[in-house]
Coordinates of N, CA, C and O in Angstrom, one line a residue:
T18 N 6.8 45.7 40.9 CA 6.0 44.8 41.4 C 6.4 43.7 39.4 O 6.5 44.6 38.4
E19 N 5.9 42.9 38.9 CA 5.9 42.9 37.7 C 5.1 43.4 36.9 O 3.8 43.4 37.2
S20 N 5.7 43.4 35.5 CA 4.1 44.4 34.4 C 3.7 43.1 34.0 O 3.8 42.0 33.9
P21 N 2.1 43.8 34.0 CA 1.3 42.3 34.3 C 1.2 42.2 32.6 O 2.1 42.9 31.2
K22 N 1.6 41.3 32.1 CA 1.1 40.1 30.3 C 0.3 40.0 29.8 O -1.1 39.4 30.7
L23 N -0.2 40.0 28.8 CA -1.5 39.6 27.4 C -0.6 37.8 27.0 O 0.4 39.2 26.0
R24 N -1.7 37.4 26.3 CA -1.4 36.5 25.7 C -2.4 36.9 24.6 O -3.5 36.7 24.7
I25 N -1.7 37.0 23.2 CA -2.7 37.0 22.0 C -2.1 35.5 21.4 O -1.0 35.5 20.9
G26 N -2.7 34.4 21.2 CA -2.5 33.0 20.7 C -0.7 33.1 20.7 O -0.7 33.1 21.8
A27 N 0.2 32.9 19.9 CA 1.1 32.0 20.6 C 2.1 33.7 21.0 O 3.5 33.4 21.9
Q28 N 1.5 35.1 20.8 CA 2.7 36.1 20.9 C 2.2 36.7 22.7 O 1.4 36.4 23.5
E29 N 2.9 36.8 22.9 CA 3.0 37.8 24.9 C 3.6 38.4 24.9 O 5.0 38.9 24.0
L30 N 2.4 39.2 25.1 CA 2.7 40.5 24.7 C 3.3 41.5 26.3 O 2.6 40.8 27.7
G31 N 4.3 42.3 27.0 CA 4.5 43.0 28.7 C 4.1 44.1 28.5 O 3.8 45.1 27.7
I32 N 3.4 44.6 29.2 CA 2.6 45.7 29.5 C 3.1 46.7 30.2 O 3.0 46.2 31.5
Q33 N 3.0 48.0 30.0 CA 3.0 48.5 30.8 C 1.8 50.0 31.1 O 1.4 50.9 30.3
F34 N 1.7 50.5 31.9 CA 0.6 51.9 32.0 C 1.4 52.7 33.1 O 2.2 53.0 33.6
K35 N 1.4 54.3 32.0 CA 2.4 55.1 32.5 C 1.2 56.4 32.3 O 0.3 56.3 31.0
P36 N 1.5 57.4 33.1 CA 0.1 58.6 33.0 C 0.6 59.8 32.1 O 1.6 59.2 31.9
I37 N -0.7 60.0 30.9 CA 0.3 61.8 30.0 C 0.6 62.3 31.0 O 1.3 62.5 30.4
V38 N 0.2 62.6 32.3 CA 1.0 64.0 32.4 C 1.0 63.3 33.8 O -0.2 62.6 34.7
P39 N 2.1 63.0 34.2 CA 2.7 62.7 35.7 C 2.0 63.7 36.7 O 1.0 64.4 36.9
R40 N 1.4 62.2 37.8 CA 0.9 62.6 38.9 C -0.4 63.6 38.6 O -0.5 64.3 40.0
S41 N -0.9 62.8 37.4 CA -2.6 63.6 37.0 C -3.1 62.1 36.2 O -3.0 61.7 36.1
R42 N -4.8 62.3 36.8 CA -5.5 61.4 36.4 C -6.8 61.4 34.7 O -7.2 61.1 34.4
S43 N -5.7 62.2 34.6 CA -6.9 63.0 33.0 C -5.8 61.8 32.0 O -6.9 62.0 31.0
G44 N -5.0 60.7 31.9 CA -4.9 60.0 31.4 C -3.9 59.2 31.3 O -3.0 59.6 32.3
T45 N -4.0 57.6 30.5 CA -3.1 57.1 30.6 C -2.4 56.0 29.7 O -2.8 56.2 28.6
L46 N -1.0 56.2 29.7 CA -0.7 55.6 28.1 C -0.2 54.5 28.6 O 0.2 53.8 29.1
I47 N -1.5 53.4 27.3 CA -0.6 51.6 28.1 C 0.1 51.1 26.5 O 0.3 51.7 25.3
L48 N 1.4 51.1 27.1 CA 2.9 50.8 26.3 C 2.7 49.4 26.6 O 2.6 48.4 27.3
M49 N 2.6 48.3 25.4 CA 2.5 47.1 25.0 C 3.7 46.6 24.2 O 4.4 47.2 23.0
R50 N 5.1 45.7 24.9 CA 6.2 45.2 23.8 C 5.9 43.5 23.4 O 5.6 42.9 24.7
D51 N 6.7 43.3 22.5 CA 6.5 42.0 21.9 C 7.7 41.0 23.3 O 8.7 41.7 23.3
L52 N 7.1 40.1 24.3 CA 8.1 39.5 24.8 C 9.6 39.2 24.0 O 10.4 38.8 24.8
A53 N 9.1 38.4 23.4 CA 9.7 37.7 22.3 C 11.3 38.4 22.3 O 12.6 37.8 22.1
Q54 N 11.2 39.4 21.7 CA 11.6 40.6 21.1 C 12.6 41.6 22.5 O 13.9 41.9 21.9
V55 N 11.7 41.6 23.5 CA 12.5 42.0 24.3 C 13.5 40.5 25.6 O 15.0 41.2 25.2
H56 N 13.5 39.8 25.0 CA 14.1 38.6 25.5 C 15.4 38.2 24.4 O 16.5 38.3 25.4
A57 N 15.3 38.7 23.5 CA 16.2 38.9 22.4 C 17.4 39.9 22.7 O 18.4 39.3 22.0
E58 N 16.7 41.0 22.8 CA 17.6 42.1 23.0 C 18.5 41.8 24.2 O 19.7 42.1 23.8
Q59 N 17.8 41.5 25.7 CA 18.3 41.0 26.3 C 19.6 40.3 26.1 O 20.7 39.9 26.1
H60 N 19.1 39.0 25.2 CA 20.3 37.8 25.0 C 21.7 38.7 24.5 O 22.8 38.3 24.4
K61 N 21.2 39.2 22.7 CA 21.7 40.0 22.2 C 23.0 41.0 23.2 O 24.5 41.1 22.9
T62 N 22.4 42.0 24.1 CA 23.3 42.5 24.8 C 23.8 42.0 26.2 O 25.2 41.9 26.1
Q63 N 24.0 40.2 27.0 CA 24.9 39.9 27.1 C 25.7 38.9 26.6 O 27.1 39.0 26.9
L64 N 25.5 38.6 25.5 CA 26.5 38.2 24.6 C 27.5 38.8 24.2 O 28.9 39.0 24.1
A65 N 27.1 40.1 24.1 CA 27.8 41.5 23.8 C 29.0 41.7 24.7 O 30.7 41.6 24.7
T66 N 28.5 41.6 26.4 CA 29.0 41.9 26.8 C 29.8 40.5 27.4 O 30.9 40.9 27.6
I67 N 30.0 39.3 26.8 CA 30.5 38.1 27.2 C 31.5 38.1 26.6 O 33.0 38.4 26.9
G68 N 30.9 38.9 25.3 CA 32.5 38.8 23.6 C 33.1 39.7 24.4 O 34.6 39.7 24.3
Q69 N 32.9 40.9 24.8 CA 34.2 42.0 26.0 C 35.1 41.8 27.0 O 35.8 41.9 27.1
M70 N 34.1 40.6 27.7 CA 35.1 40.0 29.1 C 36.1 38.6 28.3 O 36.9 38.9 28.8
S71 N 35.6 38.4 27.5 CA 36.1 37.2 27.0 C 37.8 38.1 26.5 O 38.6 37.6 26.1
A72 N 37.7 39.0 25.1 CA 37.9 39.7 25.0 C 39.8 40.1 25.6 O 40.6 40.0 25.8
S73 N 39.0 40.7 27.4 CA 39.7 41.3 27.7 C 40.4 39.6 28.4 O 41.7 40.2 28.6
L74 N 40.0 39.1 28.9 CA 40.6 38.0 29.4 C 41.3 37.5 28.5 O 42.8 36.8 29.1
A75 N 41.0 36.9 27.4 CA 42.2 36.5 26.4 C 43.6 37.7 26.7 O 44.5 36.7 26.5
H76 N 44.0 38.6 26.0 CA 44.8 39.8 26.0 C 45.7 39.8 27.6 O 46.8 39.7 27.4
E77 N 44.7 39.3 28.7 CA 45.3 38.8 29.9 C 46.5 38.1 29.9 O 47.1 38.0 30.4
I78 N 45.9 36.6 29.1 CA 46.2 35.5 28.8 C 47.2 35.7 28.2 O 48.4 34.7 28.3
R79 N 47.5 36.1 27.0 CA 48.3 36.4 25.8 C 49.9 37.0 26.6 O 50.7 36.3 26.5
N80 N 49.6 37.5 27.4 CA 51.1 38.3 27.6 C 51.7 37.4 28.4 O 53.0 36.4 28.3
P81 N 51.6 36.1 29.2 CA 52.0 35.5 30.6 C 52.6 33.9 29.9 O 53.2 33.4 30.1
L82 N 51.2 33.5 28.7 CA 51.6 32.1 27.6 C 52.7 32.7 27.2 O 53.6 31.9 26.8
S83 N 53.1 34.7 26.4 CA 54.1 34.7 25.5 C 55.5 34.6 26.8 O 56.8 33.3 25.8
A84 N 55.2 34.9 27.7 CA 56.6 34.5 28.6 C 56.7 33.0 28.7 O 58.4 33.2 28.7
I85 N 55.5 32.1 28.7 CA 56.4 31.0 29.1 C 57.1 29.8 28.0 O 57.9 29.6 27.8
S86 N 56.1 31.1 26.9 CA 57.1 29.7 25.2 C 58.0 30.0 25.3 O 58.6 29.4 24.8
Q87 N 58.1 31.4 25.5 CA 60.2 32.4 25.0 C 61.4 31.3 26.5 O 62.3 31.1 26.2
A88 N 60.2 31.3 27.5 CA 61.0 30.2 28.3 C 61.5 29.1 28.5 O 62.6 28.7 28.6
A89 N 60.5 28.0 27.2 CA 60.6 27.1 27.1 C 61.6 27.2 25.9 O 62.7 26.0 25.6
Q90 N 62.0 27.6 25.0 CA 62.4 28.2 23.9 C 63.8 28.0 23.9 O 65.0 27.9 23.8
L91 N 64.1 29.0 25.4 CA 65.7 29.4 25.7 C 65.9 27.9 27.0 O 67.4 27.9 26.0
M92 N 65.0 27.0 27.2 CA 65.6 25.9 27.8 C 65.7 24.9 26.7 O 66.7 24.3 26.5
Q93 N 64.8 24.9 25.4 CA 65.3 24.2 24.7 C 66.7 24.2 24.0 O 67.3 23.4 23.7
E94 N 67.3 25.2 23.6 CA 68.5 26.0 23.2 C 69.3 25.6 24.2 O 70.6 26.3 23.7
S95 N 69.1 25.0 25.7 CA 70.1 25.5 26.4 C 71.1 24.1 25.9 O 70.4 23.0 25.8
D96 N 72.8 24.3 26.4 CA 73.5 23.6 25.8 C 73.4 22.1 27.5 O 73.7 20.7 27.2
D97 N 72.7 22.5 28.8 CA 72.9 21.9 29.5 C 71.1 20.8 30.1 O 71.4 20.0 30.5
T98 N 70.9 21.3 28.4 CA 69.3 20.7 29.0 C 69.0 18.8 28.1 O 69.8 18.1 27.3
I99 N 69.0 18.0 29.3 CA 68.8 16.9 29.6 C 67.6 16.4 28.3 O 66.5 16.9 27.9
P100 N 67.8 15.3 28.2 CA 66.8 14.9 26.6 C 65.4 14.3 26.9 O 64.3 14.9 26.4
Q101 N 65.3 13.9 28.4 CA 63.9 14.3 28.9 C 63.3 15.1 28.9 O 62.2 15.8 28.6
H102 N 64.0 16.7 29.7 CA 63.3 17.6 29.7 C 63.4 18.3 28.8 O 62.7 19.5 28.1
Q103 N 64.0 17.8 27.8 CA 64.3 18.6 26.0 C 62.7 18.2 25.4 O 61.9 18.8 24.8
R104 N 62.3 17.0 25.5 CA 60.8 16.8 25.6 C 59.7 17.5 26.5 O 58.5 17.5 25.6
L105 N 59.6 17.7 27.8 CA 59.1 18.3 28.1 C 59.4 19.8 27.8 O 58.2 20.6 28.1
T106 N 60.0 20.8 27.3 CA 60.0 21.9 27.0 C 59.3 21.9 25.5 O 58.9 23.4 25.4
E107 N 59.1 21.1 24.3 CA 58.6 20.8 23.6 C 57.7 21.1 23.7 O 56.5 21.3 23.0
I108 N 56.6 20.0 24.4 CA 55.7 19.7 25.3 C 55.2 21.5 25.5 O 53.4 21.8 24.9
I109 N 55.7 21.8 25.8 CA 55.2 23.7 26.7 C 55.1 23.8 25.2 O 54.2 25.0 25.0
G110 N 56.1 23.8 24.5 CA 55.8 25.4 23.2 C 55.1 24.7 22.3 O 54.3 25.8 21.7
R111 N 54.7 23.3 22.5 CA 53.5 23.0 21.1 C 51.8 23.5 21.9 O 51.2 23.9 21.2
N112 N 52.0 23.1 23.3 CA 50.6 23.7 24.1 C 50.5 24.6 24.2 O 49.5 26.1 24.0
S113 N 51.6 25.7 24.0 CA 51.4 27.1 24.3 C 51.4 27.9 22.6 O 50.4 28.4 22.5
Q114 N 51.4 27.0 21.6 CA 50.9 28.0 20.4 C 49.6 27.3 20.3 O 48.9 27.9 20.3
R115 N 49.2 25.8 21.2 CA 47.9 25.8 20.8 C 47.1 26.8 21.4 O 46.0 27.0 21.1
L116 N 47.5 27.0 22.5 CA 46.6 28.6 23.5 C 46.7 29.5 22.8 O 45.7 30.1 22.8
D117 N 47.6 30.0 22.2 CA 47.6 30.8 21.3 C 46.5 30.9 20.6 O 45.9 32.1 20.0
Q118 N 46.4 29.7 19.7 CA 45.4 29.5 18.4 C 44.2 29.5 19.4 O 42.9 29.9 18.8
V119 N 43.9 29.1 20.2 CA 42.1 29.7 21.4 C 42.5 30.6 21.4 O 41.3 31.1 21.4
I120 N 43.3 31.6 21.9 CA 43.0 32.9 22.0 C 42.9 34.2 20.8 O 41.6 34.6 20.8
D121 N 43.2 33.4 20.1 CA 43.2 33.9 18.6 C 41.9 33.6 18.3 O 40.7 34.7 17.8
N122 N 41.1 32.0 18.2 CA 39.8 32.2 17.8 C 38.5 32.5 18.7 O 37.7 32.9 18.6
I123 N 39.3 33.1 20.3 CA 38.2 33.8 21.6 C 38.2 35.3 20.5 O 36.7 35.8 20.9
L124 N 38.9 36.1 20.6 CA 39.1 36.9 20.1 C 38.1 37.1 18.7 O 38.1 37.8 18.0
T125 N 38.6 36.3 17.9 CA 37.7 36.2 16.5 C 36.0 36.1 17.2 O 35.3 37.0 16.2
L126 N 35.7 35.2 18.0 CA 34.5 35.2 17.8 C 34.1 36.6 19.0 O 32.5 36.9 18.7
A127 N 34.9 37.3 19.4 CA 34.3 38.4 20.4 C 34.3 39.4 19.6 O 33.7 40.7 19.2
R128 N 34.9 39.7 17.9 CA 35.4 41.1 16.8 C 33.8 40.6 15.7 O 33.7 40.8 14.9
R129 N 33.1 39.2 15.9 CA 32.3 38.5 15.3 C 32.1 38.2 14.1 O 31.4 38.9 13.0
R130 N 33.3 37.6 14.1 CA 33.7 37.3 12.6 C 32.9 35.8 11.4 O 33.5 34.9 13.0
D131 N 33.0 35.9 11.0 CA 32.4 34.5 10.1 C 33.2 34.1 10.6 O 34.8 33.8 10.2
P132 N 32.8 32.7 10.9 CA 33.8 31.2 10.6 C 34.0 31.3 9.4 O 33.4 30.7 8.3
H133 N 35.8 30.9 9.2 CA 36.3 30.4 7.4 C 35.9 29.4 7.7 O 36.7 27.9 7.6
Q134 N 34.8 28.8 6.8 CA 34.4 27.6 7.0 C 35.4 26.9 5.5 O 35.3 27.8 3.5
Q135 N 35.6 25.5 4.9 CA 35.9 24.8 3.8 C 35.5 23.8 3.9 O 35.2 23.2 4.5
D136 N 35.7 23.3 2.7 CA 35.2 21.8 2.6 C 37.0 21.1 2.8 O 38.0 21.0 2.3
L137 N 36.7 19.9 4.0 CA 38.1 19.5 4.8 C 38.0 18.0 4.2 O 37.0 17.7 4.7
D138 N 39.0 17.2 3.9 CA 38.9 15.7 4.3 C 39.4 15.3 5.3 O 40.0 15.3 5.8
L139 N 38.1 15.0 6.0 CA 38.5 14.8 7.7 C 38.9 13.9 8.2 O 39.9 13.8 8.9
G140 N 39.6 12.6 7.3 CA 40.5 11.8 7.8 C 41.8 11.7 8.4 O 42.1 11.9 9.0
P141 N 42.5 12.6 7.3 CA 43.6 13.1 7.5 C 43.9 14.3 8.2 O 45.2 14.0 9.2
F142 N 42.9 14.7 8.2 CA 42.9 15.9 9.6 C 43.1 15.8 10.4 O 43.6 16.2 11.6
V143 N 41.7 14.7 10.8 CA 41.8 14.3 12.5 C 42.7 13.6 12.8 O 43.4 13.4 14.3
E144 N 43.6 12.8 11.7 CA 44.6 11.9 12.2 C 46.2 12.8 12.3 O 46.5 11.9 13.3
R145 N 46.3 13.6 11.8 CA 47.3 14.9 12.3 C 47.2 15.6 13.5 O 47.8 15.9 13.8
I146 N 45.5 15.9 14.0 CA 45.5 16.6 15.6 C 45.8 15.5 15.9 O 46.3 15.1 17.5
A147 N 45.3 14.1 16.1 CA 45.9 12.8 17.0 C 47.0 12.8 17.0 O 47.5 11.9 18.4
L148 N 47.9 13.1 16.1 CA 49.5 12.8 16.5 C 49.6 13.7 17.2 O 50.3 13.8 18.3
Q149 N 49.1 15.0 17.3 CA 49.5 16.0 18.0 C 49.0 16.4 19.3 O 50.1 15.9 20.3
I150 N 47.7 15.6 19.6 CA 47.4 14.9 21.0 C 48.2 13.9 21.7 O 49.2 14.3 22.8
E151 N 48.7 13.0 20.5 CA 49.8 11.8 21.2 C 51.4 12.4 21.7 O 51.9 12.2 22.7
M152 N 51.6 13.5 20.7 CA 53.2 14.3 21.0 C 52.9 14.8 21.9 O 53.8 14.6 23.0
N153 N 51.7 15.8 22.3 CA 52.0 16.7 23.7 C 51.0 16.3 24.4 O 51.4 17.0 25.8
A154 N 50.7 15.1 24.9 CA 50.1 14.5 26.3 C 51.9 14.4 27.2 O 53.0 14.0 27.0
A155 N 51.4 15.0 28.4 CA 51.7 14.5 29.7 C 52.4 13.0 29.9 O 53.6 12.8 30.4
D156 N 51.4 12.2 29.7 CA 51.4 11.0 29.7 C 52.6 9.7 28.4 O 51.5 10.4 27.4
P157 N 53.5 9.6 28.8 CA 54.3 8.8 27.8 C 53.8 7.6 27.3 O 53.6 6.8 25.8
D158 N 52.5 6.9 27.8 CA 51.7 5.6 27.8 C 50.9 6.1 26.9 O 49.8 4.7 26.5
L159 N 49.7 7.4 26.5 CA 48.5 7.2 26.3 C 49.0 6.8 24.5 O 50.5 7.0 23.8
I160 N 48.3 6.1 24.0 CA 48.3 6.3 22.0 C 46.8 6.3 21.8 O 45.6 6.3 22.6
V161 N 46.8 7.3 21.0 CA 45.7 7.6 19.9 C 46.1 7.2 18.8 O 46.6 7.3 18.0
E162 N 44.4 7.0 18.1 CA 44.8 6.6 16.8 C 43.7 6.7 16.1 O 42.7 7.5 16.9
T163 N 43.5 6.5 15.1 CA 42.2 7.6 14.3 C 41.6 5.8 13.1 O 42.4 5.6 12.7
I164 N 40.4 6.5 13.2 CA 39.6 5.1 12.1 C 38.9 5.7 10.9 O 38.2 6.5 11.6
C165 N 39.3 5.6 10.1 CA 38.9 6.4 9.0 C 38.6 5.3 7.8 O 39.5 4.8 7.3
N166 N 37.7 4.1 7.3 CA 37.4 3.9 6.1 C 37.3 3.5 5.1 O 37.2 3.1 4.2
E167 N 37.1 5.2 4.7 CA 36.8 5.9 3.6 C 36.4 7.0 4.2 O 36.4 8.2 5.0
P168 N 36.9 7.8 2.9 CA 36.4 9.1 2.7 C 35.9 9.7 2.5 O 34.5 9.5 2.9
V169 N 35.9 11.0 4.2 CA 34.8 11.4 4.3 C 34.8 12.8 4.4 O 35.6 13.6 4.3
T170 N 34.1 13.8 3.6 CA 34.5 15.1 3.6 C 33.3 16.1 4.5 O 32.0 15.7 4.5
A171 N 34.0 16.9 4.6 CA 32.9 18.1 5.5 C 32.8 19.7 5.2 O 34.5 20.2 5.1
R172 N 32.0 20.6 5.0 CA 32.0 22.2 5.6 C 32.6 22.2 6.7 O 31.3 22.5 7.3
V173 N 33.7 22.5 7.2 CA 33.7 23.3 8.5 C 35.0 24.1 8.7 O 36.0 24.6 7.6
D174 N 35.3 24.8 9.8 CA 36.3 25.8 9.8 C 37.5 25.1 10.8 O 37.4 24.6 12.0
P175 N 38.7 24.9 10.1 CA 39.6 23.7 10.2 C 40.2 24.5 11.8 O 39.6 23.4 12.9
N176 N 40.2 25.2 12.1 CA 40.1 25.9 13.8 C 39.2 25.5 14.4 O 39.7 25.5 15.8
H177 N 38.2 25.9 14.5 CA 37.3 25.5 15.1 C 37.3 23.5 15.5 O 37.0 23.2 16.8
L178 N 36.6 23.0 14.8 CA 37.2 21.3 14.7 C 38.1 21.3 14.8 O 38.3 19.8 16.4
E179 N 39.3 21.5 14.9 CA 40.8 21.2 15.7 C 40.5 21.3 17.5 O 40.6 20.5 18.2
E180 N 39.4 22.2 17.7 CA 39.5 23.0 18.8 C 38.4 21.9 19.9 O 39.2 21.7 21.3
V181 N 37.8 21.6 19.4 CA 36.8 20.6 19.7 C 37.3 19.6 19.9 O 37.2 18.4 20.9
L182 N 38.3 19.0 18.9 CA 38.5 17.9 19.4 C 39.9 18.0 20.3 O 39.7 16.5 21.2
H183 N 40.3 18.7 20.5 CA 41.3 18.4 22.3 C 40.6 18.9 22.4 O 40.8 17.8 23.6
I184 N 39.4 19.2 23.3 CA 38.9 20.1 24.1 C 37.7 18.4 24.3 O 38.0 18.0 25.5
L185 N 37.4 17.7 22.8 CA 37.0 15.8 23.5 C 37.8 15.1 23.6 O 38.2 14.6 25.0
A186 N 39.3 15.7 23.7 CA 40.2 14.2 24.4 C 40.8 14.9 25.1 O 40.8 14.0 26.4
D187 N 40.6 16.0 25.5 CA 41.1 17.1 26.9 C 40.2 15.6 28.2 O 40.2 15.0 29.1
N188 N 38.9 16.0 28.2 CA 37.7 15.1 28.3 C 37.8 13.0 29.1 O 37.9 13.4 30.1
A189 N 38.1 13.3 27.4 CA 38.2 11.5 27.4 C 39.1 11.0 28.4 O 39.4 10.2 29.5
M190 N 40.7 12.2 28.5 CA 41.8 11.3 28.9 C 41.9 12.1 30.7 O 42.2 11.2 31.8
K191 N 41.3 12.9 31.2 CA 40.6 13.3 32.0 C 40.1 12.4 33.2 O 40.2 11.9 34.0
H192 N 38.8 12.0 32.2 CA 37.8 10.7 32.8 C 37.0 9.5 32.5 O 37.1 8.7 33.5
G193 N 38.8 9.4 31.4 CA 38.8 8.0 31.2 C 40.2 7.0 31.0 O 40.4 6.3 30.3
R194 N 41.2 7.8 32.1 CA 42.1 7.3 31.8 C 42.5 6.0 32.6 O 41.7 5.1 33.2
A195 N 42.7 4.8 32.0 CA 43.3 3.7 31.9 C 44.1 3.3 33.7 O 44.7 4.3 33.9
T196 N 43.0 2.9 34.4 CA 43.0 2.6 36.1 C 45.0 1.5 35.6 O 45.7 1.9 36.9
E197 N 44.7 0.6 34.8 CA 46.7 0.0 34.4 C 46.3 0.1 32.8 O 45.2 -0.1 32.1
G198 N 47.8 0.2 32.7 CA 48.5 -0.4 31.7 C 47.8 1.0 30.4 O 48.1 2.0 31.1
K199 N 48.0 1.0 29.3 CA 48.2 2.1 28.3 C 46.7 2.9 27.7 O 45.9 2.0 28.0
T200 N 46.4 4.1 28.0 CA 45.2 4.8 27.9 C 45.3 5.4 26.0 O 45.9 5.7 25.7
R201 N 44.5 4.6 26.2 CA 43.8 4.6 24.8 C 42.8 5.1 24.1 O 41.7 5.0 24.5
L202 N 42.7 6.5 23.3 CA 42.1 7.1 22.8 C 42.0 7.4 20.9 O 42.9 7.3 20.2
V203 N 40.5 6.8 21.0 CA 40.0 6.6 19.2 C 39.2 7.3 18.8 O 37.9 7.5 19.3
F204 N 40.0 8.4 17.8 CA 38.7 9.2 16.9 C 37.9 8.0 15.7 O 39.3 7.6 14.8
S205 N 36.7 8.2 16.0 CA 36.5 7.5 14.0 C 35.5 7.9 13.8 O 34.9 9.2 14.4
V206 N 36.2 8.3 12.2 CA 35.6 9.4 11.2 C 34.7 8.4 10.2 O 35.2 7.5 9.5
E207 N 33.8 8.3 10.3 CA 32.7 8.1 9.9 C 31.4 9.4 8.9 O 31.4 10.5 9.3
P208 N 31.5 8.8 7.8 CA 29.9 9.7 7.0 C 28.5 9.9 8.0 O 28.6 8.1 8.4
A209 N 27.6 10.5 7.7 CA 26.5 10.4 8.3 C 25.9 9.2 7.6 O 26.0 9.0 6.3
R210 N 24.7 8.5 8.0 CA 24.4 7.5 7.7 C 22.9 7.6 8.0 O 22.6 8.4 8.8
N211 N 22.0 7.7 6.8 CA 20.8 8.1 7.0 C 19.5 7.1 7.5 O 19.9 5.9 6.4
N212 N 19.3 7.0 8.1 CA 17.9 6.1 8.7 C 16.6 5.3 8.1 O 16.2 6.3 7.4

């Protein structure tokens, strides 16, 4: 059965009753715990478990990823590779490097390292990522643009921001692909406006 609860103001306490002497009616010990603290401890344990699973999964992915990257490199160096295949192997190589960076980020989070934040000029940074996305896309008709009308600086972790931009682009291409003509993806960099 669920343990009874007691609310004192905004604080909620879980209550447990335990006999002082087992199988005796000589007395009962009453234990009270702050349920917010209990939930915080449970959440911390869950995060630690997720971190361990993520690290294990990242190591499992890295081995086949390395094999894919090496195979693409060998194909690029082959004299028999036609130009179209050359472009495809370049895409494989670049995306393999990107996945390798994602794995590094996962392992960093699993080890609970602090993010490496720095002041970043967002316009040129986003423009560089936009060019990567356009070059790595399987769709040759994809157009990726960056709009930045004034300098914008933010304190961020460049690796994390790069991954966020790739995820946004992947979702946009998956769910917003043009039915006719070219697909156009636009990153707009603007300073925060105070209302």
